Amino acid sequence: KAGVTQTPRYLIKTRGQQVTLSCSPISGHRSVSWYQQTPGQGLQFLFEYFSETQRNKGNFPGRFSGRQFSNSRSEMNVSTLELGDSALYLCASSLARGTGYTEAFFGQGTRLTVV
Amino acid sequence: DAKTTQPNSMESNEEEPVHLPCNHSTISGTDYIHWYRQLPSQGPEYVIHGLTSNVNNRMASLAIAEDRKSSTLILHRATLRDAAVYYCILRDGPLYSGGGADGLTFGKGTHLIIQP
């Protein structure tokens, strides 16, 4: 079956703009999580959505937001982009939320560059 | 999620077994031990997970110490394609893990180098 699909793969934006990234989870998966990866901070959890509701959020400012649709597809939005937002943004889907006994499947990520 | 400690890097030769250690002395009784790896320019990839007993799958084996304070990921015959950063992560088992971030907490991981 198809894996997790993230679009676009690459994006260049100007400081101050906003950006929307998309994630299509594996069919049947209802939990979608987002992560930011930078060379300095590594992989950091942004937020998780399950059944169209944000269940948990990591330690990121309010400029980072997201949503999940009824078909489990998810989008994340970053407003008022800063240079430090340049990163690889990864989406992961799971069959169920937050459980220790299920694995997460990651997409290839969206490489965002803010200039 | 409880904290894990891994070596920054390890080096091995192709076609030899690789043992990647992970210490998790503060593990709780309901924490599962997960391993993920990230190949260059790709998203993380699930490798294996376990609770108390040793586990095997097509990719690797997971050996869990009897006191569960440490574990070892075993790649039985390393190939060049196994060169990646390997992350050892603890995840709470119950369905609803309560308050706090529900995502995976990635540390720095172990950078595995495979020599031909």
PDB file of N, CA and C in Angstrom, chain A residues 33-110:
ATOM      1  N   SER A  33       1.178  12.972  12.940  1.00  0.00           N
ATOM      2  CA  SER A  33       2.051  13.829  13.746  1.00  0.00           C
ATOM      3  C   SER A  33       3.000  14.579  12.838  1.00  0.00           C
ATOM      4  N   TRP A  34       3.410  15.740  13.291  1.00  0.00           N
ATOM      5  CA  TRP A  34       4.348  16.563  12.539  1.00  0.00           C
ATOM      6  C   TRP A  34       5.606  16.788  13.364  1.00  0.00           C
ATOM      7  N   TYR A  35       6.755  16.822  12.673  1.00  0.00           N
ATOM      8  CA  TYR A  35       8.043  17.022  13.307  1.00  0.00           C
ATOM      9  C   TYR A  35       8.855  18.021  12.498  1.00  0.00           C
ATOM     10  N   GLN A  36       9.720  18.751  13.204  1.00  0.00           N
ATOM     11  CA  GLN A  36      10.669  19.652  12.562  1.00  0.00           C
ATOM     12  C   GLN A  36      12.073  19.098  12.799  1.00  0.00           C
ATOM     13  N   GLN A  37      12.875  19.052  11.744  1.00  0.00           N
ATOM     14  CA  GLN A  37      14.254  18.587  11.901  1.00  0.00           C
ATOM     15  C   GLN A  37      15.221  19.653  11.418  1.00  0.00           C
ATOM     16  N   THR A  38      16.099  20.084  12.291  1.00  0.00           N
ATOM     17  CA  THR A  38      17.155  21.030  11.953  1.00  0.00           C
ATOM     18  C   THR A  38      18.484  20.458  12.417  1.00  0.00           C
ATOM     19  N   PRO A  39      19.592  20.893  11.816  1.00  0.00           N
ATOM     20  CA  PRO A  39      20.906  20.377  12.231  1.00  0.00           C
ATOM     21  C   PRO A  39      21.194  20.670  13.711  1.00  0.00           C
ATOM     22  N   GLY A  40      20.732  21.810  14.191  1.00  0.00           N
ATOM     23  CA  GLY A  40      21.053  22.193  15.568  1.00  0.00           C
ATOM     24  C   GLY A  40      20.191  21.533  16.620  1.00  0.00           C
ATOM     25  N   GLN A  41      18.890  21.394  16.353  1.00  0.00           N
ATOM     26  CA  GLN A  41      17.947  20.881  17.349  1.00  0.00           C
ATOM     27  C   GLN A  41      17.534  19.438  17.106  1.00  0.00           C
ATOM     28  N   GLY A  42      17.895  18.885  15.969  1.00  0.00           N
ATOM     29  CA  GLY A  42      17.493  17.510  15.683  1.00  0.00           C
ATOM     30  C   GLY A  42      16.018  17.421  15.356  1.00  0.00           C
ATOM     31  N   LEU A  43      15.435  16.270  15.647  1.00  0.00           N
ATOM     32  CA  LEU A  43      14.014  16.018  15.363  1.00  0.00           C
ATOM     33  C   LEU A  43      13.176  16.440  16.568  1.00  0.00           C
ATOM     34  N   GLN A  44      12.243  17.355  16.342  1.00  0.00           N
ATOM     35  CA  GLN A  44      11.397  17.832  17.427  1.00  0.00           C
ATOM     36  C   GLN A  44       9.927  17.701  17.059  1.00  0.00           C
ATOM     37  N   PHE A  45       9.143  17.254  18.021  1.00  0.00           N
ATOM     38  CA  PHE A  45       7.718  17.044  17.832  1.00  0.00           C
ATOM     39  C   PHE A  45       6.983  18.381  17.793  1.00  0.00           C
ATOM     40  N   LEU A  46       6.151  18.549  16.773  1.00  0.00           N
ATOM     41  CA  LEU A  46       5.350  19.768  16.631  1.00  0.00           C
ATOM     42  C   LEU A  46       3.954  19.581  17.211  1.00  0.00           C
ATOM     43  N   PHE A  47       3.192  18.673  16.617  1.00  0.00           N
ATOM     44  CA  PHE A  47       1.843  18.379  17.124  1.00  0.00           C
ATOM     45  C   PHE A  47       1.323  17.093  16.521  1.00  0.00           C
ATOM     46  N   GLU A  48       0.260  16.590  17.153  1.00  0.00           N
ATOM     47  CA  GLU A  48      -0.383  15.375  16.690  1.00  0.00           C
ATOM     48  C   GLU A  48      -1.871  15.618  16.512  1.00  0.00           C
ATOM     49  N   TYR A  49      -2.419  15.051  15.447  1.00  0.00           N
ATOM     50  CA  TYR A  49      -3.855  15.121  15.197  1.00  0.00           C
ATOM     51  C   TYR A  49      -4.435  13.724  15.138  1.00  0.00           C
ATOM     52  N   PHE A  50      -5.613  13.603  15.699  1.00  0.00           N
ATOM     53  CA  PHE A  50      -6.339  12.336  15.679  1.00  0.00           C
ATOM     54  C   PHE A  50      -7.805  12.660  15.594  1.00  0.00           C
ATOM     55  N   SER A  51      -8.490  12.050  14.636  1.00  0.00           N
ATOM     56  CA  SER A  51      -9.917  12.309  14.441  1.00  0.00           C
ATOM     57  C   SER A  51     -10.204  13.796  14.373  1.00  0.00           C
ATOM     58  N   GLU A  52      -9.424  14.492  13.575  1.00  0.00           N
ATOM     59  CA  GLU A  52      -9.613  15.917  13.261  1.00  0.00           C
ATOM     60  C   GLU A  52      -9.370  16.842  14.445  1.00  0.00           C
ATOM     61  N   THR A  53      -8.830  16.334  15.534  1.00  0.00           N
ATOM     62  CA  THR A  53      -8.593  17.163  16.714  1.00  0.00           C
ATOM     63  C   THR A  53      -7.114  17.141  17.071  1.00  0.00           C
ATOM     64  N   GLN A  54      -6.583  18.302  17.414  1.00  0.00           N
ATOM     65  CA  GLN A  54      -5.205  18.331  17.887  1.00  0.00           C
ATOM     66  C   GLN A  54      -5.151  17.748  19.280  1.00  0.00           C
ATOM     67  N   ARG A  55      -4.359  16.713  19.464  1.00  0.00           N
ATOM     68  CA  ARG A  55      -4.323  16.007  20.740  1.00  0.00           C
ATOM     69  C   ARG A  55      -3.191  16.493  21.611  1.00  0.00           C
ATOM     70  N   ASN A  56      -2.078  16.815  20.992  1.00  0.00           N
ATOM     71  CA  ASN A  56      -0.924  17.283  21.759  1.00  0.00           C
ATOM     72  C   ASN A  56      -0.089  18.217  20.910  1.00  0.00           C
ATOM     73  N   LYS A  57       0.648  19.067  21.588  1.00  0.00           N
ATOM     74  CA  LYS A  57       1.490  20.017  20.871  1.00  0.00           C
ATOM     75  C   LYS A  57       2.845  20.093  21.568  1.00  0.00           C
ATOM     76  N   GLY A  58       3.894  20.199  20.771  1.00  0.00           N
ATOM     77  CA  GLY A  58       5.233  20.368  21.306  1.00  0.00           C
ATOM     78  C   GLY A  58       5.486  21.822  21.650  1.00  0.00           C
ATOM     79  N   ASN A  59       6.709  22.122  21.973  1.00  0.00           N
ATOM     80  CA  ASN A  59       7.071  23.449  22.446  1.00  0.00           C
ATOM     81  C   ASN A  59       7.436  24.369  21.286  1.00  0.00           C
ATOM     82  N   PHE A  60       6.431  24.767  20.530  1.00  0.00           N
ATOM     83  CA  PHE A  60       6.635  25.663  19.388  1.00  0.00           C
ATOM     84  C   PHE A  60       5.682  26.848  19.509  1.00  0.00           C
ATOM     85  N   PRO A  61       6.066  28.014  18.938  1.00  0.00           N
ATOM     86  CA  PRO A  61       5.191  29.195  19.051  1.00  0.00           C
ATOM     87  C   PRO A  61       3.892  29.011  18.267  1.00  0.00           C
ATOM     88  N   GLY A  62       2.951  29.904  18.554  1.00  0.00           N
ATOM     89  CA  GLY A  62       1.639  29.826  17.937  1.00  0.00           C
ATOM     90  C   GLY A  62       1.638  30.033  16.426  1.00  0.00           C
ATOM     91  N   ARG A  63       2.769  30.481  15.878  1.00  0.00           N
ATOM     92  CA  ARG A  63       2.848  30.640  14.414  1.00  0.00           C
ATOM     93  C   ARG A  63       2.726  29.301  13.705  1.00  0.00           C
ATOM     94  N   PHE A  64       2.982  28.244  14.426  1.00  0.00           N
ATOM     95  CA  PHE A  64       2.883  26.890  13.877  1.00  0.00           C
ATOM     96  C   PHE A  64       1.497  26.341  14.221  1.00  0.00           C
ATOM     97  N   SER A  65       0.769  25.978  13.215  1.00  0.00           N
ATOM     98  CA  SER A  65      -0.567  25.436  13.446  1.00  0.00           C
ATOM     99  C   SER A  65      -0.837  24.327  12.439  1.00  0.00           C
ATOM    100  N   GLY A  66      -1.900  23.626  12.651  1.00  0.00           N
ATOM    101  CA  GLY A  66      -2.228  22.548  11.726  1.00  0.00           C
ATOM    102  C   GLY A  66      -3.702  22.222  11.772  1.00  0.00           C
ATOM    103  N   ARG A  67      -4.078  21.292  10.947  1.00  0.00           N
ATOM    104  CA  ARG A  67      -5.443  20.778  10.997  1.00  0.00           C
ATOM    105  C   ARG A  67      -5.475  19.412  10.330  1.00  0.00           C
ATOM    106  N   GLN A  68      -6.543  18.695  10.620  1.00  0.00           N
ATOM    107  CA  GLN A  68      -6.730  17.384  10.011  1.00  0.00           C
ATOM    108  C   GLN A  68      -8.141  17.317   9.452  1.00  0.00           C
ATOM    109  N   PHE A  69      -8.255  16.744   8.295  1.00  0.00           N
ATOM    110  CA  PHE A  69      -9.548  16.645   7.621  1.00  0.00           C
ATOM    111  C   PHE A  69     -10.202  15.293   7.911  1.00  0.00           C
ATOM    112  N   SER A  70     -11.450  15.171   7.501  1.00  0.00           N
ATOM    113  CA  SER A  70     -12.197  13.950   7.811  1.00  0.00           C
ATOM    114  C   SER A  70     -11.589  12.708   7.151  1.00  0.00           C
ATOM    115  N   ASN A  71     -10.815  12.896   6.085  1.00  0.00           N
ATOM    116  CA  ASN A  71     -10.168  11.741   5.438  1.00  0.00           C
ATOM    117  C   ASN A  71      -8.771  11.490   6.024  1.00  0.00           C
ATOM    118  N   SER A  72      -8.474  12.118   7.146  1.00  0.00           N
ATOM    119  CA  SER A  72      -7.216  12.006   7.893  1.00  0.00           C
ATOM    120  C   SER A  72      -6.049  12.768   7.279  1.00  0.00           C
ATOM    121  N   ARG A  73      -6.223  13.310   6.102  1.00  0.00           N
ATOM    122  CA  ARG A  73      -5.158  14.150   5.540  1.00  0.00           C
ATOM    123  C   ARG A  73      -4.939  15.351   6.464  1.00  0.00           C
ATOM    124  N   SER A  74      -3.687  15.796   6.511  1.00  0.00           N
ATOM    125  CA  SER A  74      -3.370  16.884   7.433  1.00  0.00           C
ATOM    126  C   SER A  74      -2.573  17.971   6.729  1.00  0.00           C
ATOM    127  N   GLU A  75      -2.722  19.154   7.221  1.00  0.00           N
ATOM    128  CA  GLU A  75      -1.919  20.288   6.758  1.00  0.00           C
ATOM    129  C   GLU A  75      -1.301  20.962   7.962  1.00  0.00           C
ATOM    130  N   MET A  76      -0.109  21.504   7.770  1.00  0.00           N
ATOM    131  CA  MET A  76       0.440  22.377   8.801  1.00  0.00           C
ATOM    132  C   MET A  76       0.759  23.726   8.167  1.00  0.00           C
ATOM    133  N   ASN A  77       0.618  24.757   8.946  1.00  0.00           N
ATOM    134  CA  ASN A  77       0.797  26.117   8.473  1.00  0.00           C
ATOM    135  C   ASN A  77       1.801  26.832   9.370  1.00  0.00           C
ATOM    136  N   VAL A  78       2.682  27.572   8.748  1.00  0.00           N
ATOM    137  CA  VAL A  78       3.588  28.420   9.514  1.00  0.00           C
ATOM    138  C   VAL A  78       3.387  29.842   9.004  1.00  0.00           C
ATOM    139  N   SER A  79       3.008  30.731   9.907  1.00  0.00           N
ATOM    140  CA  SER A  79       2.790  32.126   9.512  1.00  0.00           C
ATOM    141  C   SER A  79       4.010  32.963   9.876  1.00  0.00           C
ATOM    142  N   THR A  80       4.116  34.109   9.251  1.00  0.00           N
ATOM    143  CA  THR A  80       5.198  35.056   9.523  1.00  0.00           C
ATOM    144  C   THR A  80       6.535  34.326   9.619  1.00  0.00           C
ATOM    145  N   LEU A  81       6.931  33.741   8.527  1.00  0.00           N
ATOM    146  CA  LEU A  81       8.133  32.910   8.508  1.00  0.00           C
ATOM    147  C   LEU A  81       9.371  33.669   8.953  1.00  0.00           C
ATOM    148  N   GLU A  82      10.217  32.956   9.697  1.00  0.00           N
ATOM    149  CA  GLU A  82      11.501  33.477  10.141  1.00  0.00           C
ATOM    150  C   GLU A  82      12.603  32.609   9.532  1.00  0.00           C
ATOM    151  N   LEU A  83      13.804  33.179   9.475  1.00  0.00           N
ATOM    152  CA  LEU A  83      14.917  32.422   8.898  1.00  0.00           C
ATOM    153  C   LEU A  83      15.121  31.095   9.629  1.00  0.00           C
ATOM    154  N   GLY A  84      14.889  31.102  10.917  1.00  0.00           N
ATOM    155  CA  GLY A  84      15.082  29.903  11.739  1.00  0.00           C
ATOM    156  C   GLY A  84      14.063  28.812  11.491  1.00  0.00           C
ATOM    157  N   ASP A  85      13.047  29.106  10.701  1.00  0.00           N
ATOM    158  CA  ASP A  85      12.052  28.084  10.374  1.00  0.00           C
ATOM    159  C   ASP A  85      12.527  27.178   9.238  1.00  0.00           C
ATOM    160  N   SER A  86      13.654  27.522   8.660  1.00  0.00           N
ATOM    161  CA  SER A  86      14.217  26.665   7.619  1.00  0.00           C
ATOM    162  C   SER A  86      14.528  25.306   8.222  1.00  0.00           C
ATOM    163  N   ALA A  87      13.959  24.283   7.643  1.00  0.00           N
ATOM    164  CA  ALA A  87      14.081  22.950   8.249  1.00  0.00           C
ATOM    165  C   ALA A  87      13.465  21.916   7.330  1.00  0.00           C
ATOM    166  N   LEU A  88      13.648  20.665   7.728  1.00  0.00           N
ATOM    167  CA  LEU A  88      12.930  19.566   7.094  1.00  0.00           C
ATOM    168  C   LEU A  88      11.706  19.284   7.959  1.00  0.00           C
ATOM    169  N   TYR A  89      10.537  19.352   7.375  1.00  0.00           N
ATOM    170  CA  TYR A  89       9.297  19.094   8.115  1.00  0.00           C
ATOM    171  C   TYR A  89       8.790  17.711   7.738  1.00  0.00           C
ATOM    172  N   LEU A  90       8.641  16.888   8.756  1.00  0.00           N
ATOM    173  CA  LEU A  90       8.279  15.486   8.561  1.00  0.00           C
ATOM    174  C   LEU A  90       6.904  15.205   9.127  1.00  0.00           C
ATOM    175  N   CYS A  91       6.194  14.380   8.425  1.00  0.00           N
ATOM    176  CA  CYS A  91       4.876  13.943   8.848  1.00  0.00           C
ATOM    177  C   CYS A  91       4.937  12.442   9.099  1.00  0.00           C
ATOM    178  N   ALA A  92       4.250  11.979  10.134  1.00  0.00           N
ATOM    179  CA  ALA A  92       4.210  10.553  10.434  1.00  0.00           C
ATOM    180  C   ALA A  92       2.776  10.134  10.678  1.00  0.00           C
ATOM    181  N   SER A  93       2.414   8.962  10.213  1.00  0.00           N
ATOM    182  CA  SER A  93       1.062   8.464  10.480  1.00  0.00           C
ATOM    183  C   SER A  93       1.133   7.151  11.255  1.00  0.00           C
ATOM    184  N   SER A  94       0.123   6.956  12.083  1.00  0.00           N
ATOM    185  CA  SER A  94       0.017   5.736  12.887  1.00  0.00           C
ATOM    186  C   SER A  94      -1.415   5.249  12.860  1.00  0.00           C
ATOM    187  N   LEU A  95      -1.544   3.961  13.124  1.00  0.00           N
ATOM    188  CA  LEU A  95      -2.879   3.367  13.140  1.00  0.00           C
ATOM    189  C   LEU A  95      -3.716   3.947  14.273  1.00  0.00           C
ATOM    190  N   ALA A  96      -3.099   4.110  15.434  1.00  0.00           N
ATOM    191  CA  ALA A  96      -3.800   4.635  16.600  1.00  0.00           C
ATOM    192  C   ALA A  96      -2.938   5.701  17.234  1.00  0.00           C
ATOM    193  N   ARG A  97      -3.510   6.443  18.128  1.00  0.00           N
ATOM    194  CA  ARG A  97      -2.754   7.550  18.676  1.00  0.00           C
ATOM    195  C   ARG A  97      -1.982   7.173  19.920  1.00  0.00           C
ATOM    196  N   GLY A  98      -0.768   7.688  19.960  1.00  0.00           N
ATOM    197  CA  GLY A  98      -0.002   7.700  21.188  1.00  0.00           C
ATOM    198  C   GLY A  98       0.331   6.377  21.840  1.00  0.00           C
ATOM    199  N   THR A  99       0.129   5.293  21.178  1.00  0.00           N
ATOM    200  CA  THR A  99       0.343   4.017  21.858  1.00  0.00           C
ATOM    201  C   THR A  99       1.786   3.556  21.710  1.00  0.00           C
ATOM    202  N   GLY A 100       2.295   2.934  22.722  1.00  0.00           N
ATOM    203  CA  GLY A 100       3.669   2.450  22.665  1.00  0.00           C
ATOM    204  C   GLY A 100       3.835   1.259  21.761  1.00  0.00           C
ATOM    205  N   TYR A 101       2.754   0.564  21.483  1.00  0.00           N
ATOM    206  CA  TYR A 101       2.888  -0.676  20.739  1.00  0.00           C
ATOM    207  C   TYR A 101       2.546  -0.562  19.261  1.00  0.00           C
ATOM    208  N   THR A 102       2.424   0.682  18.759  1.00  0.00           N
ATOM    209  CA  THR A 102       2.252   0.829  17.312  1.00  0.00           C
ATOM    210  C   THR A 102       3.396   1.654  16.757  1.00  0.00           C
ATOM    211  N   GLU A 103       3.764   1.359  15.525  1.00  0.00           N
ATOM    212  CA  GLU A 103       4.861   2.105  14.927  1.00  0.00           C
ATOM    213  C   GLU A 103       4.329   3.294  14.135  1.00  0.00           C
ATOM    214  N   ALA A 104       5.217   4.255  13.925  1.00  0.00           N
ATOM    215  CA  ALA A 104       4.905   5.426  13.118  1.00  0.00           C
ATOM    216  C   ALA A 104       5.602   5.287  11.768  1.00  0.00           C
ATOM    217  N   PHE A 105       4.908   5.716  10.734  1.00  0.00           N
ATOM    218  CA  PHE A 105       5.460   5.667   9.386  1.00  0.00           C
ATOM    219  C   PHE A 105       5.661   7.104   8.914  1.00  0.00           C
ATOM    220  N   PHE A 106       6.878   7.409   8.512  1.00  0.00           N
ATOM    221  CA  PHE A 106       7.219   8.778   8.144  1.00  0.00           C
ATOM    222  C   PHE A 106       7.212   8.976   6.633  1.00  0.00           C
ATOM    223  N   GLY A 107       6.895  10.207   6.250  1.00  0.00           N
ATOM    224  CA  GLY A 107       7.035  10.603   4.860  1.00  0.00           C
ATOM    225  C   GLY A 107       8.471  11.039   4.582  1.00  0.00           C
ATOM    226  N   GLN A 108       8.710  11.455   3.331  1.00  0.00           N
ATOM    227  CA  GLN A 108      10.048  11.901   2.942  1.00  0.00           C
ATOM    228  C   GLN A 108      10.350  13.305   3.439  1.00  0.00           C
ATOM    229  N   GLY A 109       9.324  14.022   3.805  1.00  0.00           N
ATOM    230  CA  GLY A 109       9.530  15.358   4.340  1.00  0.00           C
ATOM    231  C   GLY A 109       9.416  16.452   3.295  1.00  0.00           C
ATOM    232  N   THR A 110       9.209  17.658   3.790  1.00  0.00           N
ATOM    233  CA  THR A 110       9.229  18.868   2.969  1.00  0.00           C
ATOM    234  C   THR A 110      10.400  19.714   3.431  1.00  0.00           C
TER     235      THR A 110
END
